[in-house]
């Protein structure tokens, strides 16, 4: 979902750093509030909401329940002409203080809306039972606000850099993968071919399914996908039963020469694909070089 991208270990474990970031954020916000109006006045370009480090608080416009643990949330910009200003494969670092906590909680989420969209952005957020940030975000109702601290850049995608990419997503990890797919296919100058393998626990967990199927309809020669569901009663509706395995990827990743592989999913899935502490993963055994693989 809007998968929480994992923070670097230093940010994930050092709560003191959270407070330091907050202090710097306040200073950056004050500077930004003085500079942005002038920049906007001197340019015909719509203002960018996330142009650097600094607090940006947005009002929640609408909420849509997707399944038992996932919601889609639309946040509106104060200026309806503004755009996010994010580059492809970027996430946003959210800053929240759940009820009863003194220290803030920082978590990155990937927008699923068009990055050039004006007036709003959309997140898809999975609720984890013990997730401090996701529990807080799921408690929000229209009219409430959420604070964003800074954009986090991911892979620097260059159109047509690779003739073929393989995208492997597990569960909530579909969010950055979807942003990349959308950015490539919506760019008329980018001719990259994409094959997606999406593994989930149940059919209800196939997030963004309608959007992905629409892209397949629009780009039949360039985009295809395989859904594999671990808890599935038989193979129905084109769904495969099982996990993202080496046998499955052998049938999908057939062009390994100049291809690029993007991976995002639960830690166990990523370890099986990429390996860990000197052990080879599935992708290595399939013949992909280390530099061909990018993990969100």
PDB file of C-alpha atoms in Angstrom:
ATOM      1  CA  UNK A   1       0.000   0.000   0.000  1.00  0.00           C
ATOM      2  CA  UNK A   2       1.315   3.209   0.600  1.00  0.00           C
ATOM      3  CA  UNK A   3       3.943   1.167   1.777  1.00  0.00           C
ATOM      4  CA  UNK A   4       5.870   2.464   4.539  1.00  0.00           C
ATOM      5  CA  UNK A   5       9.271   2.539   2.999  1.00  0.00           C
ATOM      6  CA  UNK A   6      11.799   1.516   5.602  1.00  0.00           C
ATOM      7  CA  UNK A   7      13.922   4.333   6.929  1.00  0.00           C
ATOM      8  CA  UNK A   8      17.697   4.043   7.087  1.00  0.00           C
ATOM      9  CA  UNK A   9      18.723   2.249  10.294  1.00  0.00           C
ATOM     10  CA  UNK A  10      20.038   5.447  11.840  1.00  0.00           C
ATOM     11  CA  UNK A  11      16.634   7.095  11.518  1.00  0.00           C
ATOM     12  CA  UNK A  12      14.672   4.031  12.481  1.00  0.00           C
ATOM     13  CA  UNK A  13      16.503   3.520  15.786  1.00  0.00           C
ATOM     14  CA  UNK A  14      17.679   6.920  16.967  1.00  0.00           C
ATOM     15  CA  UNK A  15      14.671   8.671  18.469  1.00  0.00           C
ATOM     16  CA  UNK A  16      16.803  11.618  19.564  1.00  0.00           C
ATOM     17  CA  UNK A  17      17.446  12.367  15.928  1.00  0.00           C
ATOM     18  CA  UNK A  18      13.688  12.719  15.425  1.00  0.00           C
ATOM     19  CA  UNK A  19      13.697  15.726  17.739  1.00  0.00           C
ATOM     20  CA  UNK A  20      16.719  17.204  15.980  1.00  0.00           C
ATOM     21  CA  UNK A  21      14.966  16.843  12.646  1.00  0.00           C
ATOM     22  CA  UNK A  22      11.922  18.530  14.081  1.00  0.00           C
ATOM     23  CA  UNK A  23      13.947  21.542  15.248  1.00  0.00           C
ATOM     24  CA  UNK A  24      15.627  21.890  11.873  1.00  0.00           C
ATOM     25  CA  UNK A  25      12.272  21.440  10.223  1.00  0.00           C
ATOM     26  CA  UNK A  26      10.806  24.387  12.091  1.00  0.00           C
ATOM     27  CA  UNK A  27      13.675  26.588  10.946  1.00  0.00           C
ATOM     28  CA  UNK A  28      13.371  25.374   7.386  1.00  0.00           C
ATOM     29  CA  UNK A  29       9.641  25.917   7.478  1.00  0.00           C
ATOM     30  CA  UNK A  30      10.044  29.519   8.620  1.00  0.00           C
ATOM     31  CA  UNK A  31      12.572  30.229   5.879  1.00  0.00           C
ATOM     32  CA  UNK A  32      10.396  28.471   3.330  1.00  0.00           C
ATOM     33  CA  UNK A  33       7.304  30.448   4.281  1.00  0.00           C
ATOM     34  CA  UNK A  34       9.182  33.682   3.517  1.00  0.00           C
ATOM     35  CA  UNK A  35      10.797  32.482   0.295  1.00  0.00           C
ATOM     36  CA  UNK A  36       8.017  30.575  -1.463  1.00  0.00           C
ATOM     37  CA  UNK A  37       5.638  33.511  -2.093  1.00  0.00           C
ATOM     38  CA  UNK A  38       8.421  35.466  -3.776  1.00  0.00           C
ATOM     39  CA  UNK A  39       9.395  32.515  -5.954  1.00  0.00           C
ATOM     40  CA  UNK A  40       5.787  31.979  -6.991  1.00  0.00           C
ATOM     41  CA  UNK A  41       5.331  35.655  -7.803  1.00  0.00           C
ATOM     42  CA  UNK A  42       8.342  35.638 -10.117  1.00  0.00           C
ATOM     43  CA  UNK A  43       7.391  32.472 -12.010  1.00  0.00           C
ATOM     44  CA  UNK A  44       4.500  31.351 -14.177  1.00  0.00           C
ATOM     45  CA  UNK A  45       5.042  27.768 -13.048  1.00  0.00           C
ATOM     46  CA  UNK A  46       2.612  26.387 -10.472  1.00  0.00           C
ATOM     47  CA  UNK A  47       4.229  26.326  -7.018  1.00  0.00           C
ATOM     48  CA  UNK A  48       5.748  23.052  -5.781  1.00  0.00           C
ATOM     49  CA  UNK A  49       4.531  21.950  -2.361  1.00  0.00           C
ATOM     50  CA  UNK A  50       7.559  19.809  -1.560  1.00  0.00           C
ATOM     51  CA  UNK A  51      10.593  21.716  -2.748  1.00  0.00           C
ATOM     52  CA  UNK A  52      12.855  20.891   0.186  1.00  0.00           C
ATOM     53  CA  UNK A  53      13.151  20.194   3.900  1.00  0.00           C
ATOM     54  CA  UNK A  54      10.438  21.850   5.979  1.00  0.00           C
ATOM     55  CA  UNK A  55       7.027  21.207   7.485  1.00  0.00           C
ATOM     56  CA  UNK A  56       4.064  21.111   5.105  1.00  0.00           C
ATOM     57  CA  UNK A  57       0.691  20.461   6.747  1.00  0.00           C
ATOM     58  CA  UNK A  58      -2.148  19.337   4.494  1.00  0.00           C
ATOM     59  CA  UNK A  59      -5.846  18.886   5.136  1.00  0.00           C
ATOM     60  CA  UNK A  60      -7.404  15.488   4.527  1.00  0.00           C
ATOM     61  CA  UNK A  61     -10.023  15.868   1.811  1.00  0.00           C
ATOM     62  CA  UNK A  62     -11.412  12.333   1.533  1.00  0.00           C
ATOM     63  CA  UNK A  63     -10.935   8.756   2.708  1.00  0.00           C
ATOM     64  CA  UNK A  64     -11.822   5.542   0.877  1.00  0.00           C
ATOM     65  CA  UNK A  65     -11.705   2.112   2.490  1.00  0.00           C
ATOM     66  CA  UNK A  66      -9.978  -0.382   0.176  1.00  0.00           C
ATOM     67  CA  UNK A  67     -10.053  -3.540   2.275  1.00  0.00           C
ATOM     68  CA  UNK A  68      -9.851  -4.685   5.893  1.00  0.00           C
ATOM     69  CA  UNK A  69      -6.542  -2.886   6.568  1.00  0.00           C
ATOM     70  CA  UNK A  70      -6.018  -0.361   3.764  1.00  0.00           C
ATOM     71  CA  UNK A  71      -7.285   3.128   3.040  1.00  0.00           C
ATOM     72  CA  UNK A  72      -6.788   5.649   0.259  1.00  0.00           C
ATOM     73  CA  UNK A  73      -6.450   9.197   1.551  1.00  0.00           C
ATOM     74  CA  UNK A  74      -6.540  12.375  -0.538  1.00  0.00           C
ATOM     75  CA  UNK A  75      -4.830  15.461   0.912  1.00  0.00           C
ATOM     76  CA  UNK A  76      -5.544  18.857  -0.607  1.00  0.00           C
ATOM     77  CA  UNK A  77      -3.022  21.618  -1.249  1.00  0.00           C
ATOM     78  CA  UNK A  78      -3.779  25.141   0.047  1.00  0.00           C
ATOM     79  CA  UNK A  79      -3.268  26.409  -3.505  1.00  0.00           C
ATOM     80  CA  UNK A  80      -5.429  24.439  -5.995  1.00  0.00           C
ATOM     81  CA  UNK A  81      -2.885  25.244  -8.726  1.00  0.00           C
ATOM     82  CA  UNK A  82       0.046  23.844  -6.784  1.00  0.00           C
ATOM     83  CA  UNK A  83       1.633  20.506  -7.632  1.00  0.00           C
ATOM     84  CA  UNK A  84       3.677  18.178  -5.479  1.00  0.00           C
ATOM     85  CA  UNK A  85       6.959  18.783  -7.277  1.00  0.00           C
ATOM     86  CA  UNK A  86       8.236  15.264  -6.615  1.00  0.00           C
ATOM     87  CA  UNK A  87      10.494  13.350  -8.962  1.00  0.00           C
ATOM     88  CA  UNK A  88       9.652   9.820 -10.066  1.00  0.00           C
ATOM     89  CA  UNK A  89      10.126   7.119  -7.360  1.00  0.00           C
ATOM     90  CA  UNK A  90      10.016   9.675  -4.535  1.00  0.00           C
ATOM     91  CA  UNK A  91       8.379   9.193  -1.151  1.00  0.00           C
ATOM     92  CA  UNK A  92       7.276  11.721   1.459  1.00  0.00           C
ATOM     93  CA  UNK A  93       8.446  11.611   5.058  1.00  0.00           C
ATOM     94  CA  UNK A  94       5.421  12.098   7.315  1.00  0.00           C
ATOM     95  CA  UNK A  95       5.704  13.704  10.734  1.00  0.00           C
ATOM     96  CA  UNK A  96       3.061  12.811  13.291  1.00  0.00           C
ATOM     97  CA  UNK A  97       2.624  12.694  17.030  1.00  0.00           C
ATOM     98  CA  UNK A  98       0.155   9.925  17.892  1.00  0.00           C
ATOM     99  CA  UNK A  99      -1.954  10.378  20.997  1.00  0.00           C
ATOM    100  CA  UNK A 100      -0.018   9.706  24.183  1.00  0.00           C
ATOM    101  CA  UNK A 101       3.440  10.017  22.591  1.00  0.00           C
ATOM    102  CA  UNK A 102       5.864  12.814  23.379  1.00  0.00           C
ATOM    103  CA  UNK A 103       8.314  12.098  20.576  1.00  0.00           C
ATOM    104  CA  UNK A 104       7.100  12.389  16.990  1.00  0.00           C
ATOM    105  CA  UNK A 105       6.946   9.445  14.603  1.00  0.00           C
ATOM    106  CA  UNK A 106       8.542   9.704  11.156  1.00  0.00           C
ATOM    107  CA  UNK A 107       7.482   7.334   8.384  1.00  0.00           C
ATOM    108  CA  UNK A 108       7.883   7.527   4.591  1.00  0.00           C
ATOM    109  CA  UNK A 109       4.898   6.925   2.308  1.00  0.00           C
ATOM    110  CA  UNK A 110       4.767   6.862  -1.475  1.00  0.00           C
ATOM    111  CA  UNK A 111       2.074   8.902  -3.260  1.00  0.00           C
ATOM    112  CA  UNK A 112       0.014   6.909  -5.751  1.00  0.00           C
ATOM    113  CA  UNK A 113      -1.417   9.958  -7.519  1.00  0.00           C
ATOM    114  CA  UNK A 114       0.048  11.528 -10.652  1.00  0.00           C
ATOM    115  CA  UNK A 115       3.141  13.448  -9.544  1.00  0.00           C
ATOM    116  CA  UNK A 116       2.144  16.336 -11.816  1.00  0.00           C
ATOM    117  CA  UNK A 117      -1.379  16.469 -10.453  1.00  0.00           C
ATOM    118  CA  UNK A 118      -2.424  19.887  -9.231  1.00  0.00           C
ATOM    119  CA  UNK A 119      -4.309  20.614  -6.036  1.00  0.00           C
ATOM    120  CA  UNK A 120      -3.892  17.349  -4.148  1.00  0.00           C
ATOM    121  CA  UNK A 121      -2.013  14.106  -3.595  1.00  0.00           C
ATOM    122  CA  UNK A 122      -3.188  10.628  -2.689  1.00  0.00           C
ATOM    123  CA  UNK A 123      -1.662   8.067  -0.346  1.00  0.00           C
ATOM    124  CA  UNK A 124      -2.573   4.424   0.097  1.00  0.00           C
ATOM    125  CA  UNK A 125      -1.831   3.360   3.655  1.00  0.00           C
ATOM    126  CA  UNK A 126      -1.872  -0.112   5.164  1.00  0.00           C
ATOM    127  CA  UNK A 127      -2.693  -0.312   8.851  1.00  0.00           C
ATOM    128  CA  UNK A 128      -0.293  -2.456  10.858  1.00  0.00           C
ATOM    129  CA  UNK A 129      -1.587  -3.646  14.268  1.00  0.00           C
ATOM    130  CA  UNK A 130       1.359  -2.124  16.155  1.00  0.00           C
ATOM    131  CA  UNK A 131       2.137   0.577  13.613  1.00  0.00           C
ATOM    132  CA  UNK A 132       2.303   3.940  15.352  1.00  0.00           C
ATOM    133  CA  UNK A 133       2.162   6.028  12.176  1.00  0.00           C
ATOM    134  CA  UNK A 134      -0.322   3.868  10.273  1.00  0.00           C
ATOM    135  CA  UNK A 135      -2.657   3.693  13.290  1.00  0.00           C
ATOM    136  CA  UNK A 136      -2.579   7.479  13.551  1.00  0.00           C
ATOM    137  CA  UNK A 137      -3.166   8.012   9.837  1.00  0.00           C
ATOM    138  CA  UNK A 138      -6.044   5.517   9.785  1.00  0.00           C
ATOM    139  CA  UNK A 139      -7.687   7.472  12.603  1.00  0.00           C
ATOM    140  CA  UNK A 140      -7.848  10.649  10.489  1.00  0.00           C
ATOM    141  CA  UNK A 141     -11.180  11.837   9.108  1.00  0.00           C
ATOM    142  CA  UNK A 142     -11.836  14.498   6.450  1.00  0.00           C
ATOM    143  CA  UNK A 143     -10.900  17.886   7.844  1.00  0.00           C
ATOM    144  CA  UNK A 144      -8.015  16.535   9.908  1.00  0.00           C
ATOM    145  CA  UNK A 145      -4.439  17.316   8.925  1.00  0.00           C
ATOM    146  CA  UNK A 146      -1.190  15.441   8.366  1.00  0.00           C
ATOM    147  CA  UNK A 147       2.277  16.990   8.364  1.00  0.00           C
ATOM    148  CA  UNK A 148       4.954  16.120   5.797  1.00  0.00           C
ATOM    149  CA  UNK A 149       8.580  16.851   6.557  1.00  0.00           C
ATOM    150  CA  UNK A 150      10.571  16.307   3.364  1.00  0.00           C
ATOM    151  CA  UNK A 151      10.610  14.412   0.059  1.00  0.00           C
ATOM    152  CA  UNK A 152      12.811  11.326  -0.143  1.00  0.00           C
ATOM    153  CA  UNK A 153      14.254  10.624  -3.562  1.00  0.00           C
ATOM    154  CA  UNK A 154      14.483   7.044  -4.751  1.00  0.00           C
ATOM    155  CA  UNK A 155      15.949   5.649  -7.953  1.00  0.00           C
ATOM    156  CA  UNK A 156      16.800   8.315 -10.546  1.00  0.00           C
ATOM    157  CA  UNK A 157      14.845   6.986 -13.493  1.00  0.00           C
ATOM    158  CA  UNK A 158      15.914   8.079 -16.979  1.00  0.00           C
ATOM    159  CA  UNK A 159      13.421   7.342 -19.799  1.00  0.00           C
ATOM    160  CA  UNK A 160      14.557   4.535 -22.113  1.00  0.00           C
ATOM    161  CA  UNK A 161      17.602   3.873 -19.947  1.00  0.00           C
ATOM    162  CA  UNK A 162      16.672   0.184 -19.996  1.00  0.00           C
ATOM    163  CA  UNK A 163      14.627  -1.539 -22.714  1.00  0.00           C
ATOM    164  CA  UNK A 164      13.038  -3.853 -20.149  1.00  0.00           C
ATOM    165  CA  UNK A 165      12.322  -3.682 -16.436  1.00  0.00           C
ATOM    166  CA  UNK A 166      11.035  -6.366 -14.106  1.00  0.00           C
ATOM    167  CA  UNK A 167       9.101  -5.098 -11.113  1.00  0.00           C
ATOM    168  CA  UNK A 168       8.601  -7.472  -8.189  1.00  0.00           C
ATOM    169  CA  UNK A 169       6.230  -6.337  -5.458  1.00  0.00           C
ATOM    170  CA  UNK A 170       4.964  -7.998  -2.318  1.00  0.00           C
ATOM    171  CA  UNK A 171       1.895  -6.738  -0.478  1.00  0.00           C
ATOM    172  CA  UNK A 172       2.238  -3.075   0.449  1.00  0.00           C
ATOM    173  CA  UNK A 173       5.385  -2.855  -1.664  1.00  0.00           C
ATOM    174  CA  UNK A 174       3.250  -2.255  -4.740  1.00  0.00           C
ATOM    175  CA  UNK A 175       3.144   1.480  -3.989  1.00  0.00           C
ATOM    176  CA  UNK A 176       6.604   2.614  -5.205  1.00  0.00           C
ATOM    177  CA  UNK A 177       6.434   0.014  -7.975  1.00  0.00           C
ATOM    178  CA  UNK A 178       3.115   1.449  -9.134  1.00  0.00           C
ATOM    179  CA  UNK A 179       4.486   4.990  -9.063  1.00  0.00           C
ATOM    180  CA  UNK A 180       7.320   3.873 -11.344  1.00  0.00           C
ATOM    181  CA  UNK A 181       4.987   1.983 -13.690  1.00  0.00           C
ATOM    182  CA  UNK A 182       2.682   4.966 -13.910  1.00  0.00           C
ATOM    183  CA  UNK A 183       5.512   7.409 -14.545  1.00  0.00           C
ATOM    184  CA  UNK A 184       6.940   5.306 -17.373  1.00  0.00           C
ATOM    185  CA  UNK A 185       3.697   4.456 -19.149  1.00  0.00           C
ATOM    186  CA  UNK A 186       2.225   7.947 -18.863  1.00  0.00           C
ATOM    187  CA  UNK A 187       5.329   9.397 -20.516  1.00  0.00           C
ATOM    188  CA  UNK A 188       4.807   9.270 -24.306  1.00  0.00           C
ATOM    189  CA  UNK A 189       8.577   9.538 -24.834  1.00  0.00           C
ATOM    190  CA  UNK A 190       9.391   6.498 -22.708  1.00  0.00           C
ATOM    191  CA  UNK A 191       9.132   3.157 -24.534  1.00  0.00           C
ATOM    192  CA  UNK A 192      10.389   0.893 -21.735  1.00  0.00           C
ATOM    193  CA  UNK A 193       8.700  -2.503 -21.431  1.00  0.00           C
ATOM    194  CA  UNK A 194       7.518  -3.593 -17.979  1.00  0.00           C
ATOM    195  CA  UNK A 195       6.710  -6.967 -16.474  1.00  0.00           C
ATOM    196  CA  UNK A 196       5.237  -6.972 -12.981  1.00  0.00           C
ATOM    197  CA  UNK A 197       5.119  -9.869 -10.530  1.00  0.00           C
ATOM    198  CA  UNK A 198       2.841  -9.044  -7.600  1.00  0.00           C
ATOM    199  CA  UNK A 199       2.610 -11.424  -4.649  1.00  0.00           C
ATOM    200  CA  UNK A 200      -0.023 -11.077  -1.924  1.00  0.00           C
ATOM    201  CA  UNK A 201      -1.674 -13.126   0.821  1.00  0.00           C
ATOM    202  CA  UNK A 202      -5.276 -12.911  -0.402  1.00  0.00           C
ATOM    203  CA  UNK A 203      -7.130 -11.658  -3.454  1.00  0.00           C
ATOM    204  CA  UNK A 204      -8.382  -8.681  -1.421  1.00  0.00           C
ATOM    205  CA  UNK A 205      -4.756  -7.604  -1.034  1.00  0.00           C
ATOM    206  CA  UNK A 206      -4.316  -7.007  -4.781  1.00  0.00           C
ATOM    207  CA  UNK A 207      -4.132  -3.255  -4.358  1.00  0.00           C
ATOM    208  CA  UNK A 208      -4.411  -0.937  -7.355  1.00  0.00           C
ATOM    209  CA  UNK A 209      -5.707  -3.887  -9.361  1.00  0.00           C
ATOM    210  CA  UNK A 210      -8.083  -1.821 -11.485  1.00  0.00           C
ATOM    211  CA  UNK A 211      -5.374   0.700 -12.304  1.00  0.00           C
ATOM    212  CA  UNK A 212      -2.890  -2.006 -13.266  1.00  0.00           C
ATOM    213  CA  UNK A 213      -5.421  -3.804 -15.465  1.00  0.00           C
ATOM    214  CA  UNK A 214      -6.237  -0.524 -17.204  1.00  0.00           C
ATOM    215  CA  UNK A 215      -2.561  -0.004 -18.014  1.00  0.00           C
ATOM    216  CA  UNK A 216      -2.401  -3.514 -19.459  1.00  0.00           C
ATOM    217  CA  UNK A 217      -5.415  -2.712 -21.622  1.00  0.00           C
ATOM    218  CA  UNK A 218      -3.831   0.542 -22.838  1.00  0.00           C
ATOM    219  CA  UNK A 219      -0.313  -0.865 -23.351  1.00  0.00           C
ATOM    220  CA  UNK A 220      -0.759  -4.532 -24.319  1.00  0.00           C
ATOM    221  CA  UNK A 221       2.667  -4.794 -25.938  1.00  0.00           C
ATOM    222  CA  UNK A 222       4.584  -3.036 -23.191  1.00  0.00           C
ATOM    223  CA  UNK A 223       3.024  -3.892 -19.858  1.00  0.00           C
ATOM    224  CA  UNK A 224       2.053  -7.246 -18.399  1.00  0.00           C
ATOM    225  CA  UNK A 225       1.674  -8.682 -14.919  1.00  0.00           C
ATOM    226  CA  UNK A 226       1.415 -11.899 -12.952  1.00  0.00           C
ATOM    227  CA  UNK A 227      -0.555 -12.017  -9.713  1.00  0.00           C
ATOM    228  CA  UNK A 228       0.365 -14.774  -7.275  1.00  0.00           C
ATOM    229  CA  UNK A 229      -1.767 -15.281  -4.163  1.00  0.00           C
ATOM    230  CA  UNK A 230      -0.603 -17.482  -1.295  1.00  0.00           C
ATOM    231  CA  UNK A 231      -4.066 -18.040   0.216  1.00  0.00           C
ATOM    232  CA  UNK A 232      -6.106 -18.870  -2.870  1.00  0.00           C
ATOM    233  CA  UNK A 233      -8.795 -21.477  -3.403  1.00  0.00           C
ATOM    234  CA  UNK A 234      -7.696 -22.813  -6.787  1.00  0.00           C
ATOM    235  CA  UNK A 235      -6.362 -20.817  -9.726  1.00  0.00           C
ATOM    236  CA  UNK A 236      -9.233 -18.602 -10.812  1.00  0.00           C
ATOM    237  CA  UNK A 237      -9.477 -15.390 -12.785  1.00  0.00           C
ATOM    238  CA  UNK A 238      -5.921 -15.602 -14.050  1.00  0.00           C
ATOM    239  CA  UNK A 239      -4.493 -15.677 -10.521  1.00  0.00           C
ATOM    240  CA  UNK A 240      -1.683 -18.045  -9.585  1.00  0.00           C
ATOM    241  CA  UNK A 241      -1.551 -19.743  -6.219  1.00  0.00           C
ATOM    242  CA  UNK A 242       1.648 -19.492  -4.236  1.00  0.00           C
ATOM    243  CA  UNK A 243       4.552 -17.170  -3.543  1.00  0.00           C
ATOM    244  CA  UNK A 244       7.107 -15.284  -5.629  1.00  0.00           C
ATOM    245  CA  UNK A 245       9.401 -18.216  -6.349  1.00  0.00           C
ATOM    246  CA  UNK A 246      12.399 -18.905  -8.527  1.00  0.00           C
ATOM    247  CA  UNK A 247      10.286 -21.157 -10.750  1.00  0.00           C
ATOM    248  CA  UNK A 248       7.752 -18.367 -11.303  1.00  0.00           C
ATOM    249  CA  UNK A 249      10.381 -15.716 -12.053  1.00  0.00           C
ATOM    250  CA  UNK A 250      12.081 -18.010 -14.566  1.00  0.00           C
ATOM    251  CA  UNK A 251       8.941 -17.831 -16.706  1.00  0.00           C
ATOM    252  CA  UNK A 252       8.728 -14.022 -16.463  1.00  0.00           C
ATOM    253  CA  UNK A 253      12.297 -12.694 -16.442  1.00  0.00           C
ATOM    254  CA  UNK A 254      13.430 -14.108 -19.758  1.00  0.00           C
ATOM    255  CA  UNK A 255      15.364 -11.082 -21.065  1.00  0.00           C
ATOM    256  CA  UNK A 256      18.190 -10.420 -18.610  1.00  0.00           C
ATOM    257  CA  UNK A 257      20.760  -8.613 -20.764  1.00  0.00           C
ATOM    258  CA  UNK A 258      20.120  -4.889 -20.257  1.00  0.00           C
ATOM    259  CA  UNK A 259      17.118  -5.302 -17.973  1.00  0.00           C
ATOM    260  CA  UNK A 260      16.658  -3.603 -14.610  1.00  0.00           C
ATOM    261  CA  UNK A 261      14.897  -5.234 -11.668  1.00  0.00           C
ATOM    262  CA  UNK A 262      13.006  -3.270  -9.013  1.00  0.00           C
ATOM    263  CA  UNK A 263      12.050  -4.980  -5.761  1.00  0.00           C
ATOM    264  CA  UNK A 264       9.811  -3.868  -2.919  1.00  0.00           C
ATOM    265  CA  UNK A 265       8.061  -6.055  -0.387  1.00  0.00           C
ATOM    266  CA  UNK A 266       8.265  -7.684   3.038  1.00  0.00           C
ATOM    267  CA  UNK A 267      11.805  -8.295   4.352  1.00  0.00           C
ATOM    268  CA  UNK A 268      11.547 -12.081   3.939  1.00  0.00           C
ATOM    269  CA  UNK A 269      10.597 -11.739   0.282  1.00  0.00           C
ATOM    270  CA  UNK A 270      13.347  -9.214  -0.412  1.00  0.00           C
ATOM    271  CA  UNK A 271      15.932 -11.471   1.265  1.00  0.00           C
ATOM    272  CA  UNK A 272      14.849 -14.465  -0.803  1.00  0.00           C
ATOM    273  CA  UNK A 273      15.195 -12.392  -3.975  1.00  0.00           C
ATOM    274  CA  UNK A 274      18.398 -10.506  -3.215  1.00  0.00           C
ATOM    275  CA  UNK A 275      20.163 -12.713  -0.678  1.00  0.00           C
ATOM    276  CA  UNK A 276      21.739 -11.775   2.619  1.00  0.00           C
ATOM    277  CA  UNK A 277      25.187 -11.934   4.274  1.00  0.00           C
ATOM    278  CA  UNK A 278      26.949 -13.647   1.441  1.00  0.00           C
ATOM    279  CA  UNK A 279      24.127 -15.978   0.471  1.00  0.00           C
ATOM    280  CA  UNK A 280      22.829 -15.765  -3.088  1.00  0.00           C
ATOM    281  CA  UNK A 281      19.243 -14.820  -3.769  1.00  0.00           C
ATOM    282  CA  UNK A 282      16.872 -15.884  -6.512  1.00  0.00           C
ATOM    283  CA  UNK A 283      17.795 -13.005  -8.812  1.00  0.00           C
ATOM    284  CA  UNK A 284      21.483 -13.826  -8.584  1.00  0.00           C
ATOM    285  CA  UNK A 285      20.789 -17.448  -9.417  1.00  0.00           C
ATOM    286  CA  UNK A 286      18.739 -16.310 -12.405  1.00  0.00           C
ATOM    287  CA  UNK A 287      21.760 -14.458 -13.775  1.00  0.00           C
ATOM    288  CA  UNK A 288      21.087 -10.849 -12.745  1.00  0.00           C
ATOM    289  CA  UNK A 289      24.112  -8.820 -11.691  1.00  0.00           C
ATOM    290  CA  UNK A 290      24.061  -6.866  -8.445  1.00  0.00           C
ATOM    291  CA  UNK A 291      23.955  -3.507 -10.265  1.00  0.00           C
ATOM    292  CA  UNK A 292      20.892  -4.629 -12.216  1.00  0.00           C
ATOM    293  CA  UNK A 293      18.781  -4.850  -9.051  1.00  0.00           C
ATOM    294  CA  UNK A 294      17.333  -1.923  -7.096  1.00  0.00           C
ATOM    295  CA  UNK A 295      15.504  -2.339  -3.790  1.00  0.00           C
ATOM    296  CA  UNK A 296      13.123   0.425  -2.719  1.00  0.00           C
TER     297      UNK A 296
END
